[in-house]
Amino acid sequence: MSVEENFAKNSEFNLSMVPSKFASFMRTCVIWQFIRFVAINLKMIIVVRKSH
Amino acid sequence: MIKEERNFADPQFETAMIPGRFQRTMRHCIVWQLIRMVFFSVRSIGIIMVNLKNEKELPST
Amino acid sequence: MARLVVLGAGVAGHTTATFAKKWLGNGHEVVVVTPNSLWNWIPSNIWVGVGGMSKEDVVFPLAPVYQKAGIDFRQAKAVSIHPEGKDGSDTPYVTVEYTGQNKEGQTEEITYDYLVNATGPKLNFDATPGLGNGEGGIGSNTVSVCTADHAVHASQELKQVFEKAKRGERQKILVGTGHGMCTCQGAAFEYIHNIHHEAEKAGVRDNVDIKWISNEAFLGDFGMGGMHMKVNGYVVSSRIFAESLYTERNIPWIIGAHVNKIEEGKAHYELLDGSTGEEEFDFAMLIPPFAGAGMKAYDKAGEDITSKIFNPGGFMFVDGDYAPKPYDEWKAADWPRTYQNRDYKNIFAAGIAFAPPHIISKPAKSPNGTPINPTPPRTGMPSGIIGKAVAHSIVDLIKNGSSAHLHEASMAEMGAACVASAGKGLTGGQAAAMTIYPVVPDFDKYPGTGRDTEYTFGEIGLAGHWIKHILHHLFIWKAKLKPGWTLIPE
Amino acid sequence: MARLVILGAGIAGHTAATFAKKWLADAHEVVVISPNSLWNWIPSNIWVGVGKMDKKRVTFPLAPVYAKAGIDFRQAKALAIYPEGKESDKHPFVTIEYTGQGREGQTEALSYDYLINATGPKLNFGATPGLGTGSHIGPHTVSVCTADHAAEAHERLRAILDKARQGHRQKIVVGTGHGTCTCHGAAFEYALNVEHAARQAGVRDRVDIQWISNEPYPGDFGMDGMQLGIMGYVTSVRIMAESLFSERGIHWINSAHVSKVDAGRLEYEQVDGTTGEEAFDFAMLIPPFSGVGLKAYDRQGTEITDTMFLPNGFMRVDADYTPKPYAEWKASDWPVTYRNPDYPNVFAAGIAFAPPHPISKPRTSPRGTPITPMPPRTGMPSGTIGKAVAHSIVNLIREGDRAKLHTASMAEMGAICVASAGTGFQSGQAVSFTMYPLVKDFETYPGTGRDTKRTYGEIGLSGHWIKYILHHLFLWKAKLKPGWTLIPE
């Protein structure tokens, strides 16, 4: 509820996607982020390999 | 040519979220959609309950 | 025995020099000319700027590393290039002016067989009145995080602002770009989100208004015309991604702004629609525009040929297609592939020093004729990749003669991985991890977004912070040429 | 023995009549007056409009249902209300004119003890030249507002898709036909269903689809948009709507008042004053809604229409109609009991009641043309209001003037809305929304005006299944088949 009040503060905020409590929590949830860490690394390695 | 990329060629479509292949598949995946239907039904019942709860009785004037 | 002279020891120059030396061995000479005695991992400067790291964490002295590697290091500033030599000698050379090694102020001519210009940018604070001190340095009105020293200064100023906020004084922070032609929005983006994060940690966020101002046409342009990336299975414009992040953190934005004047506590700006405005601040970090390092060039007769070798911005012409063309005729193929100078085949330019054929974002002007558009970023991963390719080419030229095949690293065929910090902390930190392929959009190959959405992806979270932190140590390890450094990709 | 007269047999009127009769049983009289012999599940009309259902599947004859329930059904059009009766007889009454039951054209005066005005909208095609005259649709555009209109829309759409199949490029325009339209949801569904139909017919690449609407942006829906929870984020429905259009290659024109329609061409004016025109081969434009044009007279026979109704023909109820600037609008302005302030035995339900103000921000073009989407009052809110009003009247009949009234404020009411984006048991899709409350309440929910935990949206096949199940469920309920009272509004 706290972050979505931002919508009211500024009309230009209206085209945004503001994370809910769950999404915010997942962003700093260590277990989930470890999984994402591996996934992002794989994605990055692919791009690095494509670039050389 | 990937569908979602073609659509972004139009500037009016800039601020959109266009589903990728995975999201498009999930939208028609029967098992997942059954789960979503149950989920949405539960939400709908929540709304109906709130409406019933909010129906108050006021003294007639 | 051939001599390769590398001007600059940033990401591009350092990569070129170290790989060239490794491949050439002791049979040939590699000389590095740079005015700084320290190597700096620039991406971490933003953490110095919020007090999360000290200067020592992001720099190390170059001399011992080069000594161990057998690279001839001259702490000097390159002044001019003489690609045809001079009267009486055909050997090309550069003149340098020492800034250290106890030879301060002395000039010297260093001959070369091959030259790599990797001088990086000049931080052109003078482009906006009030942004600098008139000597290319940082002024008293605004701070910067472009160098480690600037960042240290910024963190001290920021600390004072936080202290005032703690005492209940409302503070206004402005972060962004200080001119209509800036690049490097990424650094400002990271800095503003790190400030937000630190303000929250310090419990003063409610007393601090944070605002973004930049020359981008929309939030999330980043000088690359924005990008469309996969997020949660959807393809979205980086605009939504960025606007969402700013909204979530209650950071309003001014976009399409050319900051034309800074006074104490006040920035004046002009917008793309021609309107003007001003914004007050207690603390402002505004990135200056970049110019070339300001080297001159002379032919054999001593005539100034600077404009033949460099574009008006001071960046070196290479094998790009520099013919002016309207925006919709721009092609991915215009971008340079080998970074070889078009006139002198033994000169290359890498990193920020090469002249991009055109900007990547859509060019835009205000009704008053002020160009307001971000110039293309050439930092980080692309710099390293280009540096390595150039080293490869020169090594082949030295070993196999002028018929050698040159190595290519077009930014239109190059992906980049970019991790933009949004707050530091082992469990509370966050960063936006992005991959983008290719850097320069190729609308022939990928009509629509210009990029391959399979490989263009973005996500924000703690994992991104871990990656950024690991990259910090990894690249400093690599730059120090510690065991296994060649295994670490650019 | 009291008599409750209900004008209209749409969602609001039918719900009110059936519940009132169930609760009052044979002790009191319930009379329904409706000019139509058929009941229509309007949300499914868009499927008739793309030929996925025929008219028979979305309508049924009312007479047998009412006969079985013991409701007195008069197939007639209400003409005027006499809430004070006549000089000679102070009993209030309505005058009606039959349109069926073998008595076409006959008029009659019908006295009542309680009256519910649930007449729904007049489809005001006449508001835009070329869209039609009066309440009749013109030859240039089609509509999906009634089952007959929808059937005709399908006939013409089929011809368009045939032409596309023969290789002719076709242009389809879908949206609203006037600056003050409401019911964007139906047009939105139709646009997506037409796109789906064109794709299924294999001619999508030869059909250009253009959306035109009086909303400030796609997804306003006359409710000032909404911020909803989706995939763990809270986002404006604008992004969702624009994304759906983008994904399907449907272009949009916003803030447009369609000012004139000709054969194959329409003119529009936008809120910034610019004008434009759009050529089309097929256009489905929703007309603006107005009240059905009921008159009211006092005991002396003096017309009092203006005191009972607002100028747009909707009935005054217990809302705060004082004109106020947008910033001062409050959730508490909205009606709670739907009782007429002057005549306490008259109520209005569904579209027939006058909303105190739009929900979207009102805007006018530099030329003074209002371009403001009006608040939707259809579907779930209509049913909920109809039931609450029936409840109140039953209490009044049983307990007299001291009885308690039931409330159904749209500012405290949630709604479930499923917008179809294409039919098919496996290929269909629909956007399922829940929202709470319907009218934004910034005092209770300072951020977005709504409770984002209860305001939610998702697109997928499951939405289509839900819409399909609702279709059958509500027809079952409207036919008063066993267990009908268990199905919520």
JSON list of N, CA and C in Angstrom, two decimals, chain C residues 215-251:
[
{"chain": "C", "resi": 215, "resn": "ASN", "atom": "N", "xyz": [18.81, 14.33, -20.53]},
{"chain": "C", "resi": 215, "resn": "ASN", "atom": "CA", "xyz": [18.62, 14.72, -21.93]},
{"chain": "C", "resi": 215, "resn": "ASN", "atom": "C", "xyz": [17.98, 13.62, -22.74]},
{"chain": "C", "resi": 216, "resn": "GLU", "atom": "N", "xyz": [17.60, 12.51, -22.10]},
{"chain": "C", "resi": 216, "resn": "GLU", "atom": "CA", "xyz": [16.96, 11.42, -22.84]},
{"chain": "C", "resi": 216, "resn": "GLU", "atom": "C", "xyz": [15.57, 11.86, -23.31]},
{"chain": "C", "resi": 217, "resn": "ALA", "atom": "N", "xyz": [15.13, 11.33, -24.44]},
{"chain": "C", "resi": 217, "resn": "ALA", "atom": "CA", "xyz": [13.79, 11.65, -24.92]},
{"chain": "C", "resi": 217, "resn": "ALA", "atom": "C", "xyz": [12.74, 10.96, -24.07]},
{"chain": "C", "resi": 218, "resn": "PHE", "atom": "N", "xyz": [13.09, 9.86, -23.46]},
{"chain": "C", "resi": 218, "resn": "PHE", "atom": "CA", "xyz": [12.18, 9.20, -22.52]},
{"chain": "C", "resi": 218, "resn": "PHE", "atom": "C", "xyz": [13.04, 8.48, -21.49]},
{"chain": "C", "resi": 219, "resn": "LEU", "atom": "N", "xyz": [12.45, 8.25, -20.36]},
{"chain": "C", "resi": 219, "resn": "LEU", "atom": "CA", "xyz": [13.18, 7.57, -19.30]},
{"chain": "C", "resi": 219, "resn": "LEU", "atom": "C", "xyz": [13.53, 6.16, -19.79]},
{"chain": "C", "resi": 220, "resn": "GLY", "atom": "N", "xyz": [14.77, 5.77, -19.60]},
{"chain": "C", "resi": 220, "resn": "GLY", "atom": "CA", "xyz": [15.17, 4.43, -20.04]},
{"chain": "C", "resi": 220, "resn": "GLY", "atom": "C", "xyz": [15.75, 4.40, -21.43]},
{"chain": "C", "resi": 221, "resn": "ASP", "atom": "N", "xyz": [16.03, 5.56, -22.03]},
{"chain": "C", "resi": 221, "resn": "ASP", "atom": "CA", "xyz": [16.65, 5.61, -23.35]},
{"chain": "C", "resi": 221, "resn": "ASP", "atom": "C", "xyz": [18.12, 5.16, -23.25]},
{"chain": "C", "resi": 222, "resn": "PHE", "atom": "N", "xyz": [18.83, 5.68, -22.26]},
{"chain": "C", "resi": 222, "resn": "PHE", "atom": "CA", "xyz": [20.22, 5.31, -21.98]},
{"chain": "C", "resi": 222, "resn": "PHE", "atom": "C", "xyz": [21.16, 5.57, -23.16]},
{"chain": "C", "resi": 223, "resn": "GLY", "atom": "N", "xyz": [20.77, 6.46, -24.05]},
{"chain": "C", "resi": 223, "resn": "GLY", "atom": "CA", "xyz": [21.63, 6.74, -25.20]},
{"chain": "C", "resi": 223, "resn": "GLY", "atom": "C", "xyz": [21.60, 5.66, -26.25]},
{"chain": "C", "resi": 224, "resn": "MET", "atom": "N", "xyz": [20.76, 4.65, -26.03]},
{"chain": "C", "resi": 224, "resn": "MET", "atom": "CA", "xyz": [20.70, 3.56, -27.00]},
{"chain": "C", "resi": 224, "resn": "MET", "atom": "C", "xyz": [19.32, 3.49, -27.64]},
{"chain": "C", "resi": 225, "resn": "GLY", "atom": "N", "xyz": [18.59, 4.60, -27.58]},
{"chain": "C", "resi": 225, "resn": "GLY", "atom": "CA", "xyz": [17.24, 4.60, -28.12]},
{"chain": "C", "resi": 225, "resn": "GLY", "atom": "C", "xyz": [16.32, 3.69, -27.33]},
{"chain": "C", "resi": 226, "resn": "GLY", "atom": "N", "xyz": [16.68, 3.47, -26.07]},
{"chain": "C", "resi": 226, "resn": "GLY", "atom": "CA", "xyz": [15.91, 2.52, -25.27]},
{"chain": "C", "resi": 226, "resn": "GLY", "atom": "C", "xyz": [16.11, 1.12, -25.78]},
{"chain": "C", "resi": 227, "resn": "MET", "atom": "N", "xyz": [15.43, 0.19, -25.20]},
{"chain": "C", "resi": 227, "resn": "MET", "atom": "CA", "xyz": [15.49, -1.16, -25.73]},
{"chain": "C", "resi": 227, "resn": "MET", "atom": "C", "xyz": [14.23, -1.89, -25.31]},
{"chain": "C", "resi": 228, "resn": "HIS", "atom": "N", "xyz": [13.96, -2.95, -26.02]},
{"chain": "C", "resi": 228, "resn": "HIS", "atom": "CA", "xyz": [12.81, -3.77, -25.68]},
{"chain": "C", "resi": 228, "resn": "HIS", "atom": "C", "xyz": [13.33, -5.05, -25.12]},
{"chain": "C", "resi": 229, "resn": "MET", "atom": "N", "xyz": [12.93, -5.34, -23.91]},
{"chain": "C", "resi": 229, "resn": "MET", "atom": "CA", "xyz": [13.53, -6.49, -23.30]},
{"chain": "C", "resi": 229, "resn": "MET", "atom": "C", "xyz": [12.50, -7.41, -22.69]},
{"chain": "C", "resi": 230, "resn": "LYS", "atom": "N", "xyz": [12.93, -8.63, -22.51]},
{"chain": "C", "resi": 230, "resn": "LYS", "atom": "CA", "xyz": [12.07, -9.64, -21.90]},
{"chain": "C", "resi": 230, "resn": "LYS", "atom": "C", "xyz": [12.05, -9.41, -20.40]},
{"chain": "C", "resi": 231, "resn": "VAL", "atom": "N", "xyz": [10.85, -9.23, -19.86]},
{"chain": "C", "resi": 231, "resn": "VAL", "atom": "CA", "xyz": [10.68, -9.14, -18.42]},
{"chain": "C", "resi": 231, "resn": "VAL", "atom": "C", "xyz": [9.50, -10.04, -18.07]},
{"chain": "C", "resi": 232, "resn": "ASN", "atom": "N", "xyz": [9.69, -11.01, -17.22]},
{"chain": "C", "resi": 232, "resn": "ASN", "atom": "CA", "xyz": [8.59, -11.88, -16.80]},
{"chain": "C", "resi": 232, "resn": "ASN", "atom": "C", "xyz": [7.85, -12.50, -17.98]},
{"chain": "C", "resi": 233, "resn": "GLY", "atom": "N", "xyz": [8.55, -12.78, -19.04]},
{"chain": "C", "resi": 233, "resn": "GLY", "atom": "CA", "xyz": [7.87, -13.40, -20.17]},
{"chain": "C", "resi": 233, "resn": "GLY", "atom": "C", "xyz": [7.20, -12.42, -21.11]},
{"chain": "C", "resi": 234, "resn": "TYR", "atom": "N", "xyz": [7.24, -11.13, -20.75]},
{"chain": "C", "resi": 234, "resn": "TYR", "atom": "CA", "xyz": [6.70, -10.11, -21.65]},
{"chain": "C", "resi": 234, "resn": "TYR", "atom": "C", "xyz": [7.86, -9.36, -22.28]},
{"chain": "C", "resi": 235, "resn": "VAL", "atom": "N", "xyz": [7.65, -8.82, -23.45]},
{"chain": "C", "resi": 235, "resn": "VAL", "atom": "CA", "xyz": [8.62, -7.91, -24.03]},
{"chain": "C", "resi": 235, "resn": "VAL", "atom": "C", "xyz": [8.13, -6.50, -23.76]},
{"chain": "C", "resi": 236, "resn": "VAL", "atom": "N", "xyz": [8.93, -5.70, -23.09]},
{"chain": "C", "resi": 236, "resn": "VAL", "atom": "CA", "xyz": [8.52, -4.33, -22.79]},
{"chain": "C", "resi": 236, "resn": "VAL", "atom": "C", "xyz": [9.64, -3.37, -23.15]},
{"chain": "C", "resi": 237, "resn": "SER", "atom": "N", "xyz": [9.25, -2.13, -23.33]},
{"chain": "C", "resi": 237, "resn": "SER", "atom": "CA", "xyz": [10.24, -1.09, -23.56]},
{"chain": "C", "resi": 237, "resn": "SER", "atom": "C", "xyz": [10.94, -0.79, -22.25]},
{"chain": "C", "resi": 238, "resn": "SER", "atom": "N", "xyz": [12.22, -0.45, -22.35]},
{"chain": "C", "resi": 238, "resn": "SER", "atom": "CA", "xyz": [12.95, -0.08, -21.14]},
{"chain": "C", "resi": 238, "resn": "SER", "atom": "C", "xyz": [12.31, 1.15, -20.51]},
{"chain": "C", "resi": 239, "resn": "ARG", "atom": "N", "xyz": [11.50, 1.87, -21.28]},
{"chain": "C", "resi": 239, "resn": "ARG", "atom": "CA", "xyz": [10.80, 3.02, -20.74]},
{"chain": "C", "resi": 239, "resn": "ARG", "atom": "C", "xyz": [9.87, 2.61, -19.59]},
{"chain": "C", "resi": 240, "resn": "ILE", "atom": "N", "xyz": [9.09, 1.55, -19.82]},
{"chain": "C", "resi": 240, "resn": "ILE", "atom": "CA", "xyz": [8.19, 1.11, -18.76]},
{"chain": "C", "resi": 240, "resn": "ILE", "atom": "C", "xyz": [9.00, 0.60, -17.58]},
{"chain": "C", "resi": 241, "resn": "PHE", "atom": "N", "xyz": [10.04, -0.15, -17.90]},
{"chain": "C", "resi": 241, "resn": "PHE", "atom": "CA", "xyz": [10.91, -0.72, -16.87]},
{"chain": "C", "resi": 241, "resn": "PHE", "atom": "C", "xyz": [11.47, 0.41, -15.99]},
{"chain": "C", "resi": 242, "resn": "ALA", "atom": "N", "xyz": [11.98, 1.46, -16.64]},
{"chain": "C", "resi": 242, "resn": "ALA", "atom": "CA", "xyz": [12.60, 2.56, -15.89]},
{"chain": "C", "resi": 242, "resn": "ALA", "atom": "C", "xyz": [11.55, 3.39, -15.17]},
{"chain": "C", "resi": 243, "resn": "GLU", "atom": "N", "xyz": [10.49, 3.73, -15.86]},
{"chain": "C", "resi": 243, "resn": "GLU", "atom": "CA", "xyz": [9.46, 4.57, -15.22]},
{"chain": "C", "resi": 243, "resn": "GLU", "atom": "C", "xyz": [8.88, 3.85, -14.01]},
{"chain": "C", "resi": 244, "resn": "SER", "atom": "N", "xyz": [8.74, 2.55, -14.11]},
{"chain": "C", "resi": 244, "resn": "SER", "atom": "CA", "xyz": [8.19, 1.79, -12.99]},
{"chain": "C", "resi": 244, "resn": "SER", "atom": "C", "xyz": [9.12, 1.88, -11.78]},
{"chain": "C", "resi": 245, "resn": "LEU", "atom": "N", "xyz": [10.41, 1.75, -12.06]},
{"chain": "C", "resi": 245, "resn": "LEU", "atom": "CA", "xyz": [11.38, 1.79, -10.97]},
{"chain": "C", "resi": 245, "resn": "LEU", "atom": "C", "xyz": [11.38, 3.16, -10.29]},
{"chain": "C", "resi": 246, "resn": "TYR", "atom": "N", "xyz": [11.28, 4.21, -11.09]},
{"chain": "C", "resi": 246, "resn": "TYR", "atom": "CA", "xyz": [11.27, 5.56, -10.52]},
{"chain": "C", "resi": 246, "resn": "TYR", "atom": "C", "xyz": [9.98, 5.79, -9.73]},
{"chain": "C", "resi": 247, "resn": "THR", "atom": "N", "xyz": [8.87, 5.31, -10.27]},
{"chain": "C", "resi": 247, "resn": "THR", "atom": "CA", "xyz": [7.59, 5.46, -9.58]},
{"chain": "C", "resi": 247, "resn": "THR", "atom": "C", "xyz": [7.62, 4.74, -8.24]},
{"chain": "C", "resi": 248, "resn": "GLU", "atom": "N", "xyz": [8.12, 3.51, -8.29]},
{"chain": "C", "resi": 248, "resn": "GLU", "atom": "CA", "xyz": [8.18, 2.71, -7.07]},
{"chain": "C", "resi": 248, "resn": "GLU", "atom": "C", "xyz": [8.95, 3.46, -5.99]},
{"chain": "C", "resi": 249, "resn": "ARG", "atom": "N", "xyz": [9.99, 4.18, -6.40]},
{"chain": "C", "resi": 249, "resn": "ARG", "atom": "CA", "xyz": [10.85, 4.84, -5.43]},
{"chain": "C", "resi": 249, "resn": "ARG", "atom": "C", "xyz": [10.51, 6.32, -5.28]},
{"chain": "C", "resi": 250, "resn": "ASN", "atom": "N", "xyz": [9.40, 6.72, -5.87]},
{"chain": "C", "resi": 250, "resn": "ASN", "atom": "CA", "xyz": [8.92, 8.09, -5.73]},
{"chain": "C", "resi": 250, "resn": "ASN", "atom": "C", "xyz": [9.97, 9.11, -6.18]},
{"chain": "C", "resi": 251, "resn": "ILE", "atom": "N", "xyz": [10.56, 8.85, -7.34]},
{"chain": "C", "resi": 251, "resn": "ILE", "atom": "CA", "xyz": [11.52, 9.79, -7.90]},
{"chain": "C", "resi": 251, "resn": "ILE", "atom": "C", "xyz": [10.90, 10.37, -9.17]}
]
